[in-house]
Coordinates of C-alpha atoms and ligand atoms in Angstrom, one line a residue:
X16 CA 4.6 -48.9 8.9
X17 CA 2.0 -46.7 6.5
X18 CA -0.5 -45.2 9.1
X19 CA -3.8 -43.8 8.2
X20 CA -3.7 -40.6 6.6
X21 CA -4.9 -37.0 8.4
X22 CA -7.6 -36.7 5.9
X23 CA -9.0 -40.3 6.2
X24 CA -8.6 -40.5 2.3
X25 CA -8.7 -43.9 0.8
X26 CA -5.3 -43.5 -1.8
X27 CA -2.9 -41.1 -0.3
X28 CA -1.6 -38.8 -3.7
X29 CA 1.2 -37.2 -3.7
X30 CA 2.6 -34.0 -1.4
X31 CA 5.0 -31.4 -2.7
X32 CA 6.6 -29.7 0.3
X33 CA 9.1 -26.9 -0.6
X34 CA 12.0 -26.0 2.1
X35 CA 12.1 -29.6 2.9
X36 CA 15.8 -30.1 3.6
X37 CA 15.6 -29.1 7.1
X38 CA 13.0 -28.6 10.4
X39 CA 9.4 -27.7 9.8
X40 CA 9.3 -29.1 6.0
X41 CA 11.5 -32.1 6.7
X42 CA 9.4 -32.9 9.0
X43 CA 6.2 -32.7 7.1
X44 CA 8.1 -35.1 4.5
X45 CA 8.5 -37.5 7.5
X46 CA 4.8 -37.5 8.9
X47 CA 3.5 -37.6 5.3
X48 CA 5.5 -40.5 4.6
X49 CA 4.1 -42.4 7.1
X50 CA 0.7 -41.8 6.2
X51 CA 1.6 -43.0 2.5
X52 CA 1.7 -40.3 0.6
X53 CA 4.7 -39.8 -2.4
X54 CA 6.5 -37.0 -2.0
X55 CA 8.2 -34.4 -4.2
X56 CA 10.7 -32.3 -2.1
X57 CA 12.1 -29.1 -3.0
X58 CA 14.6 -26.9 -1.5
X59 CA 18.5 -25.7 -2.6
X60 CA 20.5 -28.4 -0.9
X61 CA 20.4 -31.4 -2.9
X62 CA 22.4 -33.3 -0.7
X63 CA 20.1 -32.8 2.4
X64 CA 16.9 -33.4 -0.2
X65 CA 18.7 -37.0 -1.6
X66 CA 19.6 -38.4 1.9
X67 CA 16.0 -37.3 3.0
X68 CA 14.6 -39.0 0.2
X69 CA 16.6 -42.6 0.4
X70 CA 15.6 -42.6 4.5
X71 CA 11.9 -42.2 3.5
X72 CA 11.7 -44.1 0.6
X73 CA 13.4 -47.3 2.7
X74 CA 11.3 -46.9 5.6
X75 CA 7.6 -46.7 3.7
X76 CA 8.4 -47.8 0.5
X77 CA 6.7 -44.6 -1.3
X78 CA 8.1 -42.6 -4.3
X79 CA 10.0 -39.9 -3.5
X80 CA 11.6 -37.3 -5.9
X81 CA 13.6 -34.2 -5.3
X82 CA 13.7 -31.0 -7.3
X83 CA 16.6 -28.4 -6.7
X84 CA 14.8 -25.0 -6.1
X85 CA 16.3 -21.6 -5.4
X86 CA 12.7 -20.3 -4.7
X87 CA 13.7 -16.6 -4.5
X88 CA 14.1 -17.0 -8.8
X89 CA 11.2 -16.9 -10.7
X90 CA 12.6 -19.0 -13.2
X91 CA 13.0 -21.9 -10.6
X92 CA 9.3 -21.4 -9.6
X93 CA 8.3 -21.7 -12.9
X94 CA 10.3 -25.1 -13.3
X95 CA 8.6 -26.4 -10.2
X96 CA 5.4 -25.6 -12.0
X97 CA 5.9 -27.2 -15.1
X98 CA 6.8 -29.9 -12.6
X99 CA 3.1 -29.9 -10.9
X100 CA 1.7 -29.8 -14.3
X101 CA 2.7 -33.1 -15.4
X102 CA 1.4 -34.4 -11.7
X103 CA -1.8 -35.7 -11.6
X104 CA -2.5 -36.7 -7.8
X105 CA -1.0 -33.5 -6.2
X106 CA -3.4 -34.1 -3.1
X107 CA -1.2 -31.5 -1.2
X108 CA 1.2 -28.4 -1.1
X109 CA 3.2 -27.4 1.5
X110 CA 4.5 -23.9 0.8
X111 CA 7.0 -23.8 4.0
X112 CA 10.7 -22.8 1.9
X113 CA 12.1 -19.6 4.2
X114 CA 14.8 -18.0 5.9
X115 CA 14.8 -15.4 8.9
X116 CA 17.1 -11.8 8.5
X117 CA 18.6 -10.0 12.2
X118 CA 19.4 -7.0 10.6
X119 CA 18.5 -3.4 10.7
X120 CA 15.5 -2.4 8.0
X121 CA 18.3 -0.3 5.9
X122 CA 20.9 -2.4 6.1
X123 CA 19.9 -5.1 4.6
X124 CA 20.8 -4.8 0.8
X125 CA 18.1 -4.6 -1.5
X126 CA 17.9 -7.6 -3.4
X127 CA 17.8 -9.6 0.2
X128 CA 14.3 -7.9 0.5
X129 CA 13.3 -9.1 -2.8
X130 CA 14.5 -12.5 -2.2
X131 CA 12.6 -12.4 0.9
X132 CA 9.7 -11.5 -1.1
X133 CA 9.9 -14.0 -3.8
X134 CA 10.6 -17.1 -1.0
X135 CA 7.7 -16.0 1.4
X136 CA 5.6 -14.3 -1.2
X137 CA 5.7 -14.9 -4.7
X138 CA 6.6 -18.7 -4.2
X139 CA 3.5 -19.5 -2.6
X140 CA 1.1 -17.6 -4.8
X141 CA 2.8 -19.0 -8.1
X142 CA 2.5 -22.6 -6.8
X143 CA -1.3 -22.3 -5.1
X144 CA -1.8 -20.4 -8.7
X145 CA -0.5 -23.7 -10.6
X146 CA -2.1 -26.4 -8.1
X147 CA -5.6 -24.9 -7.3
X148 CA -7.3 -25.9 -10.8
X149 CA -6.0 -29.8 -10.7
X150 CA -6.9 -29.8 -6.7
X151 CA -10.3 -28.1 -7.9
X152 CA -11.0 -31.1 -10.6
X153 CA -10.5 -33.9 -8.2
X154 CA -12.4 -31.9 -5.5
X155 CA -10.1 -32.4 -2.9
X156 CA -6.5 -31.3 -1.8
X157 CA -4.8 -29.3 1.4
X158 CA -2.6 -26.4 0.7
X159 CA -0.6 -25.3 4.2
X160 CA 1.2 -21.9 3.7
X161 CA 3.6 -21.8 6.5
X162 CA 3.1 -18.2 8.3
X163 CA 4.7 -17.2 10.9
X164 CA 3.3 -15.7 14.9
X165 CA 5.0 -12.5 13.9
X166 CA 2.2 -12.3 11.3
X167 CA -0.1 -11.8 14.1
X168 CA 2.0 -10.3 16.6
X169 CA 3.8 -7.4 14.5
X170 CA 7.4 -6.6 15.3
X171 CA 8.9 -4.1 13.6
X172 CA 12.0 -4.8 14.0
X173 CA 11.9 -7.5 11.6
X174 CA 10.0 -5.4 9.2
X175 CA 10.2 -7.7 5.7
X176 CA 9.7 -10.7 7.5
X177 CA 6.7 -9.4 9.4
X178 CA 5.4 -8.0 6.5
X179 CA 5.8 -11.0 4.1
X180 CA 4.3 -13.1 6.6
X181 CA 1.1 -11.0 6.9
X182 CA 0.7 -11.1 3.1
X183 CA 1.1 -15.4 3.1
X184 CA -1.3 -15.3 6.1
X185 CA -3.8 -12.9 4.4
X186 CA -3.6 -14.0 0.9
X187 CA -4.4 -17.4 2.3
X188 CA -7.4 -16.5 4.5
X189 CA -9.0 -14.8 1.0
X190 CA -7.8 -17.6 -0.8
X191 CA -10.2 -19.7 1.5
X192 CA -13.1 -17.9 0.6
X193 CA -12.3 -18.4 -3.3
X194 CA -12.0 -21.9 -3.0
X195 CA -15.1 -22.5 -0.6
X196 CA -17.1 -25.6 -2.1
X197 CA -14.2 -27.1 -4.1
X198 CA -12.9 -29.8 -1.3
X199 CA -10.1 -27.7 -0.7
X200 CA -9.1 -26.8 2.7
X201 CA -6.2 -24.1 3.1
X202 CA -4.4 -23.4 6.3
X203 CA -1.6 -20.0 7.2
X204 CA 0.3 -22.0 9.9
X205 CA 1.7 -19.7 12.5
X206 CA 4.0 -21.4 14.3
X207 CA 6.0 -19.3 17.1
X208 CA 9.7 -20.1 18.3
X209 CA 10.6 -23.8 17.2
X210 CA 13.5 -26.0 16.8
X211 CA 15.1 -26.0 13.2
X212 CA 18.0 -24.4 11.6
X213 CA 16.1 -21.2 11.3
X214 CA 18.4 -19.4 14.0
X215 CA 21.4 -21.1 12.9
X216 CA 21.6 -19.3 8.9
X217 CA 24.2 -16.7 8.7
X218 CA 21.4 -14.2 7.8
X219 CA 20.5 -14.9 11.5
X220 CA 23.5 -14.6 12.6
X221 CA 24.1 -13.7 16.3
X222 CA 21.0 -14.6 17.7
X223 CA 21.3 -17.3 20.4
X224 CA 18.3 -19.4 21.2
X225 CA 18.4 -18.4 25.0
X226 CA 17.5 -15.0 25.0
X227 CA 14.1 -17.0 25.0
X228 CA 12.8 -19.6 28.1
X229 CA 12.8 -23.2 27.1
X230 CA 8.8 -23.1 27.6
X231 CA 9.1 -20.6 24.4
X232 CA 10.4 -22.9 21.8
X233 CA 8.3 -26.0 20.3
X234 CA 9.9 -28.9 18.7
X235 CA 9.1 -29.2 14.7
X236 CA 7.4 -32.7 14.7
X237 CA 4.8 -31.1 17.2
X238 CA 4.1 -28.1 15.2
X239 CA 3.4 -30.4 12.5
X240 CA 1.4 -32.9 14.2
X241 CA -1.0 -30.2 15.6
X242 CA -1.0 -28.4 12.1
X243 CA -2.2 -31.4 10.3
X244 CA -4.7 -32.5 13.2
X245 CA -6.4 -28.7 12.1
X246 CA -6.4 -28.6 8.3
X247 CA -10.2 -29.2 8.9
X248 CA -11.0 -26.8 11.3
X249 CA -12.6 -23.4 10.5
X250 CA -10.0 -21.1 10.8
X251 CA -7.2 -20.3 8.2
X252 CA -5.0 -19.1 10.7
X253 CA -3.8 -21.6 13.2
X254 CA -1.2 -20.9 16.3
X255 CA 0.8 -24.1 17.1
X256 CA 0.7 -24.3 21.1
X257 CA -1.1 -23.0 23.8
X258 CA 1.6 -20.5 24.8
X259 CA 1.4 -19.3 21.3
X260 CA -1.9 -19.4 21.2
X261 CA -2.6 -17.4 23.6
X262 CA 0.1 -14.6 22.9
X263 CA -1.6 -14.1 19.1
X264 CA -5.1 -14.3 19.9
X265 CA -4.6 -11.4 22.4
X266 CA -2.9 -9.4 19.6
X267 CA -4.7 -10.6 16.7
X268 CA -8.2 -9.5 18.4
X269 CA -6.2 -6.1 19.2
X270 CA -5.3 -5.7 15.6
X271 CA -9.1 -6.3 14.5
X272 CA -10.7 -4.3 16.9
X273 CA -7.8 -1.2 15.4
X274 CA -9.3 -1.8 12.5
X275 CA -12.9 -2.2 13.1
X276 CA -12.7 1.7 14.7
X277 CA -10.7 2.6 11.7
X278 CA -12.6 5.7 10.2
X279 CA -12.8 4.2 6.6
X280 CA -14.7 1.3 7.5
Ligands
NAP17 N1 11.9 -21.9 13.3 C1 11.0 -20.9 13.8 O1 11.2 -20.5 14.9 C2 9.9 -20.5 12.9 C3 8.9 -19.7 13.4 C4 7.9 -19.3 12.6 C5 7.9 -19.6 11.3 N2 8.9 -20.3 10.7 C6 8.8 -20.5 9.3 O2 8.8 -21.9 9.1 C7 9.3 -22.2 7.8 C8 10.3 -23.3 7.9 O3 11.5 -22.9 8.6 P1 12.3 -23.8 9.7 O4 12.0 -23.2 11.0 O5 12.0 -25.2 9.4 O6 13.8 -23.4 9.3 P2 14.9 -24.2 8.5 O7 15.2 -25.5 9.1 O8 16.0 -23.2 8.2 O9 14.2 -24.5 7.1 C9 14.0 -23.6 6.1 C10 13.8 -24.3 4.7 O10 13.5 -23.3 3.7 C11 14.4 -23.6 2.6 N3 14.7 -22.4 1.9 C12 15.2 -21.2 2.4 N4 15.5 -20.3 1.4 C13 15.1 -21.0 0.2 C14 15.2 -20.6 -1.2 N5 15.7 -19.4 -1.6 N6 14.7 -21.5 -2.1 C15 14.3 -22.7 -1.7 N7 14.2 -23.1 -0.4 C16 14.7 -22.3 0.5 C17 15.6 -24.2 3.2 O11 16.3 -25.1 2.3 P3 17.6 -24.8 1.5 O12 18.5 -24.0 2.4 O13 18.1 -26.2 1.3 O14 17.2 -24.1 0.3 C18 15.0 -25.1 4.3 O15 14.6 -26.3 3.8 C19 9.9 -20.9 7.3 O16 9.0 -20.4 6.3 C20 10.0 -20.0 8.5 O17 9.8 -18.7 8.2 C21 9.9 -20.7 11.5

């Protein structure tokens, strides 16, 4: 059954949602689908995509398409574009396609950085490039970058990661105030540990999910739910959870006050 919508909008449009084959962006898929919005979903695995697709398309009767994606390639970026050029409801974008590395700074080859780059980075800022002008026309649309806690509470050990994180986060808090009057609303979600297939890539391999307590981890349909309950609210960034919540705000006011005594300012 089609329930009514997080925005309250009359007629649903449609959602593009990259790294929807699995956890966080599956899961935006299903919760969109029940609020009746069609869905274009795009990640590597066509297979995942496909059987995603049927299950939603059966349950809520919306349209459902799936575009194969290797988001790290430009060229692949640009075919999704010339996808979301031909759209002409795109009433949201979910930029959530990513992968996590355990691996030592230097050891990680080069091109794995630059991958990194293009999924967390580029990716996002090609498609809010393509989708802001249509969104801007209508005067309404949500675009969700999915951040990451590390974003806010730095670890250098996962240096790329932390660092591509920060730039989505950032680039979509600025991108907030460039948009400011158009019915856009934009959101960096930051969600902290929760249960996908994140851990479970071969990038990430040897990490067990234990070393963390149980109160730690979230499950994906919450960190979704609470996400789209706060696409209205003020701030860009927004923590999933109250443990989360309360780790990042400590560090994130930590980090501002660093650079409110920074010399230069
Ligand atoms: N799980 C956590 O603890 C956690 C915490 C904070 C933030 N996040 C972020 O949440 C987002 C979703 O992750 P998840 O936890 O749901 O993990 P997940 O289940 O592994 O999902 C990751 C998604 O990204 C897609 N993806 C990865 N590389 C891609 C590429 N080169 N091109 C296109 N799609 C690609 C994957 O699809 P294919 O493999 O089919 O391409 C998959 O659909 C990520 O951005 C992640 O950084 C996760």
């Amino acid at each position: 059954m089609i329930s009514e919508n997080f925005m309250g909008w009359e007629n649903p449009g449609s959602a593009l949602i990259t790294g929807s084959s699995s956890g966080i962006g599956a899961e935006f898929a299903r919760q969109l689908a029940q609020q009746g919005f069609d869905l274009i979903l795009v990640a590597r695995r066509k297979g995942k995509l496909d059987a995603l697709s049927k299950t939603l398309q059966e349950k809520y009767s919306i349209n459902v398409e799936v575009l194969v994606a290797d988001l790290s390639k430009i060229s692949d970026n640009e075919q999704v574009i010339s996808r979301i050029n031909e759209i002409n409801n795109l009433d949201i974008l979910i930029n959530n396609a990513g992968f996590g590395i355990l691996d030592n700074f230097l050891q990680i080859e080069r091109m794995k950085h630059v991958e990194m780059i293009n999924v967390h980075f580029t990716s996002p800022v090609m498609l809010c490039h393509a989708t802001i002008p249509g969104m801007t026309k209508r005067k309404r649309g949500v675009i969700i970058n999915t951040s990451s806690i590390f974003a806010i509470n730095k670890d250098s050990s996962i240096i790329m990661y932390t660092a591509t994180k920060s730039a989505v986060a950032i680039f979509s808090e600025l991108l907030k105030v460039k948009v400011k009057g158009t019915g856009i609303y934009i959101q960096a979600l930051c969600p902290g540990f929760t249960y996908s297939e994140f851990h479970d890539t071969d990038t990430m391999s040897g990490f067990q999910r234990d070393w963390y307590q149980p109160e730690q981890w979230m499950k994906a349909e919450e960190v979704v739910s609470l996400s789209l309950d706060a696409v209205k609210s003020k701030s860009v960034i927004f923590i999933p959870g109250e443990r989360n919540k309360e780790s990042g705000m400590i560090n994130r006011k930590k980090n501002l006050s660093k650079y409110l005594n920074c010399e230069w300012l």
